[in-house]
Amino acid sequence: MKALKKTDPQVFKAILDETRRENDNLELIASENFVGRAIIEAEATVMTNKYAEGYPGRRWYRGCEFVDIVERLAIERARSLFGAEHANVQPHSGSQANMAVYLAALAAGDTILAMDLRAGGHLTHGHFLNFSGKYFKIIHYGLNKETEKLDYDEIRNLARTHKPKMILAGASAYPRTIDFKKFKKIANESNALLMVDMAHIAGLVACGLHPNPTEYADFVTTTTHKTLRGPRSGMILCKKKFAQKIDRAVFPGIQGGPLMHIIAAKAVCLKEAGNPAFKKYQIQVIKNAKALSNALSKKGYRIVSGGTDNHLFLVDLGDGNITGKYAAERLDKAGITVNKNLIPFDKKSANLTSGLRLGTPALTTRGMKEKEMVKIAELMDTVLKNGKKSDILSQVRKEIKVLTKTFPLYADLIKDMEEA
């Protein structure tokens, strides 16, 4: 990175500092992960130069023969990995993937039945400040108050009452297995389309560790980072009969030229996800999530719904003075990165929250296992109970540096940059 250092030392330093931060901290944000060197190399290529409006073999510009190769690879790998009839790998993000499906399948004002943000849904599932909430009539379903799990009978009743054009399954903060077969039955009963947003669980789905929605859903959207451990981007899978509508909704519907260097990185990510080692990794992700949630439960923290079936879980911090915002700030000072999160039926605002959302994909990528999860739970408990004591935070920070040194991340990149 000598050229970058010479041209813009401020940007170079910020990138070096971020690389060090990722190496030195414990990353527990459920939607984040660490890509491998091959994906970084694919992203940092001259394919960023190429405009490729259209699709492979049907571009508006000449000179697309090589970018066509990587997009075709990404498409075929996505279809094979998830058993999909059609794949569009051009969306720049999961939000844009969702937008494209709405544009392809709905008209403004149509009714969508989706999961409430406060129950674990996503902004693009109908939040009133999001485009989805502004242009469509949204009916939200939540969770059973006793079990804190999806109540399929309630979802069925809402579908019968409101007759949505589309039912949306999927979440950004739901720790349990989602029964897509039940969702499909409900959709069929109400003559609704079924869309699944599997952004969080795509890596688990790819390995058969969570039910695959492509068997049941008309449309499936996902990000390619999170558990899939690829570049930050999006993707749409759908039934063949919707292929043309989806492709037109993405381009020219909501996007111009796709980011071909990112699509190249997606192709690499999808190849990695098809390797046997990737399934071993995902199995460990789930083991680590269970181990960490169990260890925190033993420390006295209530785990929403009593545990987890996937890569994430929610911690209820109770009705006391420790809010999710405060907890996240104190943990960050000690070197543990988390995000505040609403819990089901939360009485606090979204700016404060009563909970934390924790996930284990990134720590598992570093090679950590159950033993380390128990240790991390101890460190988190120490911080949350002694957050105002700077000497204790400093001691925890030292212990975390020992742990991260044992499981280094991007050491070669840091060395290269320091020597640039």
Tab-separated table of C-alpha atoms in Angstrom:
chain	number	residue	atom	x	y	z
A	1	MET	CA	0.000	0.000	0.000
A	2	LYS	CA	2.923	2.320	-0.676
A	3	ALA	CA	1.027	4.280	-3.318
A	4	LEU	CA	-1.853	4.979	-0.936
A	5	LYS	CA	0.511	6.001	1.851
A	6	LYS	CA	2.273	8.452	-0.466
A	7	THR	CA	-0.889	9.845	-2.078
A	8	ASP	CA	-3.072	10.146	1.025
A	9	PRO	CA	-1.336	9.427	4.328
A	10	GLN	CA	-4.458	10.357	6.318
A	11	VAL	CA	-6.605	7.711	4.635
A	12	PHE	CA	-3.712	5.238	4.851
A	13	LYS	CA	-3.419	5.812	8.600
A	14	ALA	CA	-7.170	5.414	9.141
A	15	ILE	CA	-7.114	2.075	7.296
A	16	LEU	CA	-4.086	0.900	9.278
A	17	ASP	CA	-5.743	1.948	12.546
A	18	GLU	CA	-8.954	0.126	11.603
A	19	THR	CA	-6.993	-3.019	10.775
A	20	ARG	CA	-5.306	-2.802	14.187
A	21	ARG	CA	-8.662	-2.189	15.898
A	22	GLU	CA	-10.143	-5.309	14.328
A	23	ASN	CA	-7.090	-7.294	15.395
A	24	ASP	CA	-7.012	-5.966	18.963
A	25	ASN	CA	-10.722	-6.073	19.854
A	26	LEU	CA	-13.223	-8.879	20.403
A	27	GLU	CA	-15.876	-8.508	17.701
A	28	LEU	CA	-19.300	-9.654	18.896
A	29	ILE	CA	-21.588	-7.735	16.551
A	30	ALA	CA	-23.759	-10.455	15.018
A	31	SER	CA	-23.891	-8.865	11.571
A	32	GLU	CA	-20.112	-8.528	11.218
A	33	ASN	CA	-17.401	-10.955	10.182
A	34	PHE	CA	-13.826	-10.988	8.870
A	35	VAL	CA	-13.213	-11.797	5.217
A	36	GLY	CA	-10.184	-13.758	4.092
A	37	ARG	CA	-7.237	-12.372	2.164
A	38	ALA	CA	-8.557	-13.766	-1.149
A	39	ILE	CA	-11.744	-11.702	-0.858
A	40	ILE	CA	-9.784	-8.565	0.054
A	41	GLU	CA	-7.582	-9.129	-2.985
A	42	ALA	CA	-10.605	-9.621	-5.275
A	43	GLU	CA	-12.157	-6.379	-4.042
A	44	ALA	CA	-8.956	-4.387	-4.562
A	45	THR	CA	-8.682	-4.978	-8.325
A	46	VAL	CA	-9.036	-3.106	-11.614
A	47	MET	CA	-12.528	-4.546	-12.014
A	48	THR	CA	-13.591	-1.459	-10.068
A	49	ASN	CA	-12.903	0.446	-13.305
A	50	LYS	CA	-15.440	-1.356	-15.489
A	51	TYR	CA	-18.946	-0.184	-16.179
A	52	ALA	CA	-21.123	-3.220	-16.882
A	53	GLU	CA	-24.729	-2.067	-17.037
A	54	GLY	CA	-26.936	-4.979	-18.013
A	55	TYR	CA	-26.226	-8.664	-17.537
A	56	PRO	CA	-23.622	-11.157	-18.824
A	57	GLY	CA	-23.828	-11.305	-22.607
A	58	ARG	CA	-26.299	-8.386	-22.630
A	59	ARG	CA	-24.279	-5.308	-21.640
A	60	TRP	CA	-24.708	-1.718	-22.741
A	61	TYR	CA	-20.936	-1.175	-22.926
A	62	ARG	CA	-18.249	-3.081	-24.762
A	63	GLY	CA	-15.250	-4.633	-23.026
A	64	CYS	CA	-17.217	-6.755	-20.584
A	65	GLU	CA	-15.950	-10.205	-21.579
A	66	PHE	CA	-13.924	-10.685	-18.386
A	67	VAL	CA	-16.353	-9.161	-15.925
A	68	ASP	CA	-18.974	-11.420	-17.522
A	69	ILE	CA	-16.872	-14.395	-16.446
A	70	VAL	CA	-16.877	-13.430	-12.765
A	71	GLU	CA	-20.585	-12.549	-12.720
A	72	ARG	CA	-21.503	-15.850	-14.347
A	73	LEU	CA	-19.356	-17.655	-11.773
A	74	ALA	CA	-21.088	-15.817	-8.932
A	75	ILE	CA	-24.545	-16.585	-10.368
A	76	GLU	CA	-23.903	-20.285	-10.887
A	77	ARG	CA	-22.241	-20.691	-7.489
A	78	ALA	CA	-25.149	-18.948	-5.761
A	79	ARG	CA	-27.699	-21.136	-7.548
A	80	SER	CA	-25.762	-24.299	-6.749
A	81	LEU	CA	-25.055	-23.414	-3.121
A	82	PHE	CA	-28.660	-22.591	-2.257
A	83	GLY	CA	-30.511	-24.734	-4.794
A	84	ALA	CA	-32.071	-21.675	-6.428
A	85	GLU	CA	-33.677	-21.507	-9.853
A	86	HIS	CA	-32.401	-17.977	-10.489
A	87	ALA	CA	-29.876	-15.657	-8.857
A	88	ASN	CA	-29.168	-11.960	-9.260
A	89	VAL	CA	-25.820	-11.001	-7.707
A	90	GLN	CA	-25.867	-7.291	-8.566
A	91	PRO	CA	-27.580	-5.645	-5.535
A	92	HIS	CA	-25.162	-3.394	-3.685
A	93	SER	CA	-26.651	-4.320	-0.306
A	94	GLY	CA	-29.311	-6.367	1.426
A	95	SER	CA	-31.541	-3.296	1.642
A	96	GLN	CA	-31.343	-2.780	-2.106
A	97	ALA	CA	-32.057	-6.467	-2.659
A	98	ASN	CA	-35.227	-6.069	-0.599
A	99	MET	CA	-36.164	-2.910	-2.487
A	100	ALA	CA	-35.785	-4.714	-5.817
A	101	VAL	CA	-38.112	-7.531	-4.716
A	102	TYR	CA	-40.766	-5.032	-3.592
A	103	LEU	CA	-40.466	-3.208	-6.919
A	104	ALA	CA	-40.715	-6.451	-8.892
A	105	ALA	CA	-43.621	-7.993	-7.004
A	106	LEU	CA	-45.703	-5.161	-5.553
A	107	ALA	CA	-47.363	-1.853	-6.342
A	108	ALA	CA	-47.164	1.162	-4.053
A	109	GLY	CA	-49.750	0.805	-1.302
A	110	ASP	CA	-49.854	-3.003	-1.354
A	111	THR	CA	-49.985	-4.770	1.993
A	112	ILE	CA	-46.964	-6.598	3.413
A	113	LEU	CA	-47.065	-8.759	6.547
A	114	ALA	CA	-43.620	-8.618	8.164
A	115	MET	CA	-41.778	-8.914	11.473
A	116	ASP	CA	-41.746	-5.839	13.694
A	117	LEU	CA	-38.331	-4.244	14.272
A	118	ARG	CA	-38.948	-4.387	18.028
A	119	ALA	CA	-39.455	-8.149	17.764
A	120	GLY	CA	-36.310	-8.726	15.730
A	121	GLY	CA	-37.186	-7.571	12.215
A	122	HIS	CA	-35.235	-5.152	10.019
A	123	LEU	CA	-35.721	-1.528	8.978
A	124	THR	CA	-36.561	-2.665	5.427
A	125	HIS	CA	-39.360	-4.830	6.799
A	126	GLY	CA	-41.640	-1.817	7.129
A	127	HIS	CA	-40.201	0.684	9.599
A	128	PHE	CA	-42.086	3.945	9.199
A	129	LEU	CA	-38.899	5.932	8.472
A	130	ASN	CA	-37.708	3.439	5.838
A	131	PHE	CA	-38.800	3.370	2.171
A	132	SER	CA	-40.634	0.105	2.906
A	133	GLY	CA	-42.824	1.781	5.493
A	134	LYS	CA	-43.378	4.884	3.398
A	135	TYR	CA	-44.552	3.213	0.190
A	136	PHE	CA	-46.357	0.094	1.387
A	137	LYS	CA	-49.045	-0.737	3.911
A	138	ILE	CA	-47.241	-2.720	6.587
A	139	ILE	CA	-48.867	-5.078	9.055
A	140	HIS	CA	-46.386	-6.272	11.643
A	141	TYR	CA	-46.332	-9.551	13.528
A	142	GLY	CA	-44.356	-10.035	16.735
A	143	LEU	CA	-43.501	-12.830	19.139
A	144	ASN	CA	-45.335	-14.865	21.729
A	145	LYS	CA	-44.939	-12.997	25.017
A	146	GLU	CA	-44.321	-16.164	27.021
A	147	THR	CA	-41.902	-17.994	24.730
A	148	GLU	CA	-40.426	-14.982	22.881
A	149	LYS	CA	-40.638	-17.090	19.734
A	150	LEU	CA	-42.624	-16.752	16.533
A	151	ASP	CA	-46.330	-17.441	16.975
A	152	TYR	CA	-47.417	-18.998	13.685
A	153	ASP	CA	-51.076	-19.054	14.719
A	154	GLU	CA	-50.968	-15.283	15.240
A	155	ILE	CA	-49.248	-14.821	11.864
A	156	ARG	CA	-51.950	-16.949	10.206
A	157	ASN	CA	-54.724	-14.914	11.836
A	158	LEU	CA	-53.123	-11.644	10.732
A	159	ALA	CA	-52.796	-12.974	7.196
A	160	ARG	CA	-56.441	-14.014	7.107
A	161	THR	CA	-57.578	-10.649	8.457
A	162	HIS	CA	-55.418	-8.318	6.350
A	163	LYS	CA	-54.946	-10.407	3.184
A	164	PRO	CA	-51.414	-9.192	2.382
A	165	LYS	CA	-50.018	-9.305	-1.133
A	166	MET	CA	-46.742	-10.518	0.380
A	167	ILE	CA	-45.636	-12.204	3.602
A	168	LEU	CA	-42.059	-11.555	4.654
A	169	ALA	CA	-40.131	-13.983	6.871
A	170	GLY	CA	-36.655	-13.404	8.246
A	171	ALA	CA	-35.059	-11.230	10.895
A	172	SER	CA	-32.021	-9.314	12.064
A	173	ALA	CA	-32.279	-10.266	15.729
A	174	TYR	CA	-34.088	-13.595	16.086
A	175	PRO	CA	-32.121	-16.415	17.728
A	176	ARG	CA	-34.375	-19.329	16.841
A	177	THR	CA	-34.954	-21.539	13.803
A	178	ILE	CA	-37.552	-20.141	11.398
A	179	ASP	CA	-40.052	-22.633	9.974
A	180	PHE	CA	-40.322	-21.596	6.327
A	181	LYS	CA	-42.633	-24.506	5.551
A	182	LYS	CA	-45.221	-23.063	7.956
A	183	PHE	CA	-44.782	-19.616	6.431
A	184	LYS	CA	-45.392	-21.081	2.969
A	185	LYS	CA	-48.564	-22.792	4.124
A	186	ILE	CA	-49.831	-19.523	5.606
A	187	ALA	CA	-48.940	-17.673	2.393
A	188	ASN	CA	-50.779	-20.249	0.265
A	189	GLU	CA	-53.851	-20.053	2.480
A	190	SER	CA	-54.007	-16.270	2.046
A	191	ASN	CA	-52.963	-16.282	-1.628
A	192	ALA	CA	-49.878	-14.218	-0.800
A	193	LEU	CA	-46.350	-14.234	-2.170
A	194	LEU	CA	-43.664	-15.392	0.247
A	195	MET	CA	-40.394	-13.506	0.595
A	196	VAL	CA	-37.579	-14.534	2.948
A	197	ASP	CA	-34.785	-12.237	4.070
A	198	MET	CA	-32.060	-14.672	5.143
A	199	ALA	CA	-29.281	-12.071	5.463
A	200	HIS	CA	-28.240	-13.220	8.922
A	201	ILE	CA	-28.459	-16.964	8.461
A	202	ALA	CA	-27.252	-17.399	4.857
A	203	GLY	CA	-24.011	-19.096	5.920
A	204	LEU	CA	-25.912	-21.556	8.095
A	205	VAL	CA	-28.396	-22.235	5.295
A	206	ALA	CA	-25.556	-22.868	2.835
A	207	CYS	CA	-24.282	-25.660	5.078
A	208	GLY	CA	-27.629	-27.258	5.884
A	209	LEU	CA	-27.571	-26.026	9.483
A	210	HIS	CA	-30.796	-24.050	9.081
A	211	PRO	CA	-33.796	-24.874	6.833
A	212	ASN	CA	-33.335	-23.572	3.298
A	213	PRO	CA	-35.995	-20.998	2.306
A	214	THR	CA	-35.452	-21.393	-1.463
A	215	GLU	CA	-37.569	-24.545	-1.360
A	216	TYR	CA	-40.591	-22.573	-0.190
A	217	ALA	CA	-40.180	-18.868	-0.951
A	218	ASP	CA	-40.943	-17.034	-4.171
A	219	PHE	CA	-38.111	-14.626	-3.368
A	220	VAL	CA	-35.087	-14.925	-1.070
A	221	THR	CA	-32.804	-11.990	-0.323
A	222	THR	CA	-29.527	-11.945	1.549
A	223	THR	CA	-26.431	-9.996	2.285
A	224	THR	CA	-23.145	-11.670	1.438
A	225	HIS	CA	-21.284	-10.704	4.599
A	226	LYS	CA	-22.454	-11.751	8.085
A	227	THR	CA	-22.386	-15.562	8.386
A	228	LEU	CA	-21.653	-15.979	4.661
A	229	ARG	CA	-18.318	-14.216	5.324
A	230	GLY	CA	-18.055	-12.394	2.031
A	231	PRO	CA	-17.902	-8.755	0.908
A	232	ARG	CA	-20.486	-6.254	2.101
A	233	SER	CA	-23.146	-6.608	-0.592
A	234	GLY	CA	-26.469	-8.241	-1.474
A	235	MET	CA	-28.058	-10.944	-3.585
A	236	ILE	CA	-31.504	-12.167	-4.684
A	237	LEU	CA	-32.615	-15.750	-5.304
A	238	CYS	CA	-36.006	-16.477	-6.824
A	239	LYS	CA	-38.199	-18.879	-8.753
A	240	LYS	CA	-37.519	-18.935	-12.491
A	241	LYS	CA	-40.920	-17.427	-13.307
A	242	PHE	CA	-39.894	-14.235	-11.497
A	243	ALA	CA	-36.385	-14.024	-12.990
A	244	GLN	CA	-37.112	-11.375	-15.615
A	245	LYS	CA	-39.042	-9.160	-13.188
A	246	ILE	CA	-36.236	-9.351	-10.618
A	247	ASP	CA	-33.509	-8.608	-13.152
A	248	ARG	CA	-35.422	-5.613	-14.488
A	249	ALA	CA	-36.116	-4.360	-10.966
A	250	VAL	CA	-32.402	-4.379	-10.136
A	251	PHE	CA	-31.328	-2.934	-13.498
A	252	PRO	CA	-32.575	-0.521	-14.680
A	253	GLY	CA	-35.082	-0.372	-11.809
A	254	ILE	CA	-32.952	0.775	-8.879
A	255	GLN	CA	-29.297	0.504	-9.965
A	256	GLY	CA	-27.024	1.434	-12.828
A	257	GLY	CA	-23.644	-0.182	-13.197
A	258	PRO	CA	-22.936	-3.066	-10.800
A	259	LEU	CA	-19.777	-3.074	-8.691
A	260	MET	CA	-17.800	-5.666	-10.613
A	261	HIS	CA	-14.896	-5.840	-8.132
A	262	ILE	CA	-17.436	-6.673	-5.400
A	263	ILE	CA	-19.147	-9.257	-7.608
A	264	ALA	CA	-15.708	-10.838	-8.132
A	265	ALA	CA	-15.355	-11.001	-4.339
A	266	LYS	CA	-18.851	-12.517	-4.072
A	267	ALA	CA	-17.804	-15.254	-6.487
A	268	VAL	CA	-14.820	-16.053	-4.246
A	269	CYS	CA	-17.029	-16.005	-1.143
A	270	LEU	CA	-19.521	-18.420	-2.695
A	271	LYS	CA	-16.726	-20.773	-3.702
A	272	GLU	CA	-15.360	-20.716	-0.140
A	273	ALA	CA	-18.847	-21.426	1.218
A	274	GLY	CA	-18.968	-24.622	-0.835
A	275	ASN	CA	-15.835	-26.047	0.781
A	276	PRO	CA	-16.132	-28.683	3.576
A	277	ALA	CA	-14.105	-26.439	5.910
A	278	PHE	CA	-16.860	-23.831	5.741
A	279	LYS	CA	-19.396	-26.234	7.247
A	280	LYS	CA	-16.995	-27.033	10.104
A	281	TYR	CA	-16.696	-23.295	10.665
A	282	GLN	CA	-20.484	-22.804	10.766
A	283	ILE	CA	-20.918	-25.718	13.182
A	284	GLN	CA	-18.419	-24.016	15.482
A	285	VAL	CA	-20.230	-20.672	15.115
A	286	ILE	CA	-23.368	-22.278	16.558
A	287	LYS	CA	-21.430	-24.097	19.279
A	288	ASN	CA	-19.791	-20.826	20.278
A	289	ALA	CA	-23.109	-18.945	20.369
A	290	LYS	CA	-24.569	-21.609	22.647
A	291	ALA	CA	-21.474	-21.654	24.846
A	292	LEU	CA	-21.393	-17.873	25.229
A	293	SER	CA	-25.121	-17.579	25.918
A	294	ASN	CA	-24.963	-20.409	28.471
A	295	ALA	CA	-21.955	-18.857	30.200
A	296	LEU	CA	-23.670	-15.470	30.465
A	297	SER	CA	-26.841	-17.160	31.707
A	298	LYS	CA	-24.823	-18.774	34.510
A	299	LYS	CA	-23.592	-15.290	35.414
A	300	GLY	CA	-27.191	-14.251	35.985
A	301	TYR	CA	-28.075	-12.602	32.670
A	302	ARG	CA	-31.417	-13.480	31.119
A	303	ILE	CA	-31.117	-14.773	27.570
A	304	VAL	CA	-34.129	-13.915	25.417
A	305	SER	CA	-36.181	-17.035	24.505
A	306	GLY	CA	-33.884	-19.066	26.756
A	307	GLY	CA	-31.061	-19.589	24.278
A	308	THR	CA	-30.190	-19.760	20.586
A	309	ASP	CA	-30.375	-22.083	17.582
A	310	ASN	CA	-28.106	-20.012	15.355
A	311	HIS	CA	-25.210	-17.530	15.441
A	312	LEU	CA	-26.740	-14.848	17.656
A	313	PHE	CA	-28.663	-14.238	20.843
A	314	LEU	CA	-30.105	-11.357	22.861
A	315	VAL	CA	-29.156	-10.491	26.425
A	316	ASP	CA	-31.785	-8.874	28.634
A	317	LEU	CA	-30.025	-6.413	30.948
A	318	GLY	CA	-33.129	-6.014	33.104
A	319	ASP	CA	-35.033	-2.993	34.327
A	320	GLY	CA	-32.107	-1.446	36.213
A	321	ASN	CA	-29.806	1.424	35.334
A	322	ILE	CA	-27.685	-0.572	32.881
A	323	THR	CA	-29.115	0.143	29.444
A	324	GLY	CA	-27.950	-1.431	26.217
A	325	LYS	CA	-26.381	1.881	25.237
A	326	TYR	CA	-24.393	2.117	28.464
A	327	ALA	CA	-23.320	-1.522	28.341
A	328	ALA	CA	-22.122	-1.237	24.735
A	329	GLU	CA	-20.119	1.902	25.551
A	330	ARG	CA	-18.391	0.369	28.586
A	331	LEU	CA	-17.633	-2.896	26.821
A	332	ASP	CA	-16.146	-0.972	23.902
A	333	LYS	CA	-13.770	0.846	26.230
A	334	ALA	CA	-12.491	-2.531	27.393
A	335	GLY	CA	-12.087	-3.837	23.834
A	336	ILE	CA	-15.331	-5.811	23.406
A	337	THR	CA	-17.446	-4.600	20.463
A	338	VAL	CA	-21.209	-5.208	20.686
A	339	ASN	CA	-24.387	-3.380	19.727
A	340	LYS	CA	-27.272	-2.246	21.873
A	341	ASN	CA	-30.541	-3.849	20.811
A	342	LEU	CA	-34.214	-3.767	21.595
A	343	ILE	CA	-35.503	-6.953	23.177
A	344	PRO	CA	-39.049	-8.251	22.659
A	345	PHE	CA	-41.616	-6.013	24.421
A	346	ASP	CA	-38.854	-3.584	25.390
A	347	LYS	CA	-40.016	-0.686	27.556
A	348	LYS	CA	-36.968	1.428	26.742
A	349	SER	CA	-36.444	3.495	23.593
A	350	ALA	CA	-34.424	2.328	20.599
A	351	ASN	CA	-31.711	4.824	21.574
A	352	LEU	CA	-31.279	3.229	25.006
A	353	THR	CA	-32.651	-0.352	24.796
A	354	SER	CA	-32.801	-3.004	27.478
A	355	GLY	CA	-30.574	-5.445	25.688
A	356	LEU	CA	-27.526	-6.403	23.704
A	357	ARG	CA	-27.336	-8.469	20.519
A	358	LEU	CA	-24.318	-10.773	20.490
A	359	GLY	CA	-23.022	-12.974	17.688
A	360	THR	CA	-20.096	-15.344	17.248
A	361	PRO	CA	-19.224	-15.435	13.487
A	362	ALA	CA	-16.247	-13.071	13.781
A	363	LEU	CA	-14.705	-14.658	16.885
A	364	THR	CA	-15.104	-18.081	15.295
A	365	THR	CA	-13.301	-16.881	12.184
A	366	ARG	CA	-10.338	-16.095	14.453
A	367	GLY	CA	-10.317	-19.706	15.599
A	368	MET	CA	-11.865	-19.273	19.044
A	369	LYS	CA	-13.931	-22.084	20.540
A	370	GLU	CA	-16.086	-22.843	23.595
A	371	LYS	CA	-13.246	-22.367	26.087
A	372	GLU	CA	-12.699	-18.819	24.870
A	373	MET	CA	-16.444	-18.105	24.986
A	374	VAL	CA	-16.514	-18.924	28.697
A	375	LYS	CA	-13.562	-16.592	29.261
A	376	ILE	CA	-15.204	-13.807	27.257
A	377	ALA	CA	-18.401	-14.155	29.301
A	378	GLU	CA	-16.309	-13.660	32.461
A	379	LEU	CA	-14.682	-10.546	30.996
A	380	MET	CA	-18.043	-9.130	29.916
A	381	ASP	CA	-19.518	-9.752	33.357
A	382	THR	CA	-16.573	-7.999	34.983
A	383	VAL	CA	-17.045	-4.932	32.782
A	384	LEU	CA	-20.816	-4.756	33.216
A	385	LYS	CA	-20.520	-4.972	36.994
A	386	ASN	CA	-17.555	-2.591	37.275
A	387	GLY	CA	-18.017	-0.331	34.272
A	388	LYS	CA	-17.139	2.905	36.066
A	389	LYS	CA	-13.867	1.603	37.496
A	390	SER	CA	-11.141	2.583	35.044
A	391	ASP	CA	-8.532	0.332	36.636
A	392	ILE	CA	-10.730	-2.740	36.139
A	393	LEU	CA	-11.462	-1.755	32.526
A	394	SER	CA	-7.712	-1.432	31.940
A	395	GLN	CA	-7.092	-4.873	33.406
A	396	VAL	CA	-9.792	-6.419	31.209
A	397	ARG	CA	-8.274	-4.649	28.218
A	398	LYS	CA	-4.902	-6.267	28.983
A	399	GLU	CA	-6.497	-9.715	29.212
A	400	ILE	CA	-8.242	-9.149	25.881
A	401	LYS	CA	-4.941	-8.205	24.242
A	402	VAL	CA	-3.479	-11.510	25.426
A	403	LEU	CA	-6.476	-13.342	23.959
A	404	THR	CA	-6.363	-11.530	20.620
A	405	LYS	CA	-2.612	-12.090	20.378
A	406	THR	CA	-3.256	-15.813	20.780
A	407	PHE	CA	-5.770	-15.659	17.904
A	408	PRO	CA	-4.265	-13.036	15.572
A	409	LEU	CA	-6.196	-11.452	12.734
A	410	TYR	CA	-4.709	-9.841	9.623
A	411	ALA	CA	-1.199	-9.972	11.066
A	412	ASP	CA	0.241	-10.146	7.541
A	413	LEU	CA	-1.766	-7.113	6.438
A	414	ILE	CA	-0.659	-5.080	9.430
A	415	LYS	CA	2.959	-6.018	8.821
A	416	ASP	CA	2.711	-5.103	5.121
A	417	MET	CA	1.179	-1.726	5.942
A	418	GLU	CA	3.661	-0.942	8.694
A	419	GLU	CA	6.492	-1.674	6.276
A	420	ALA	CA	4.983	0.344	3.401
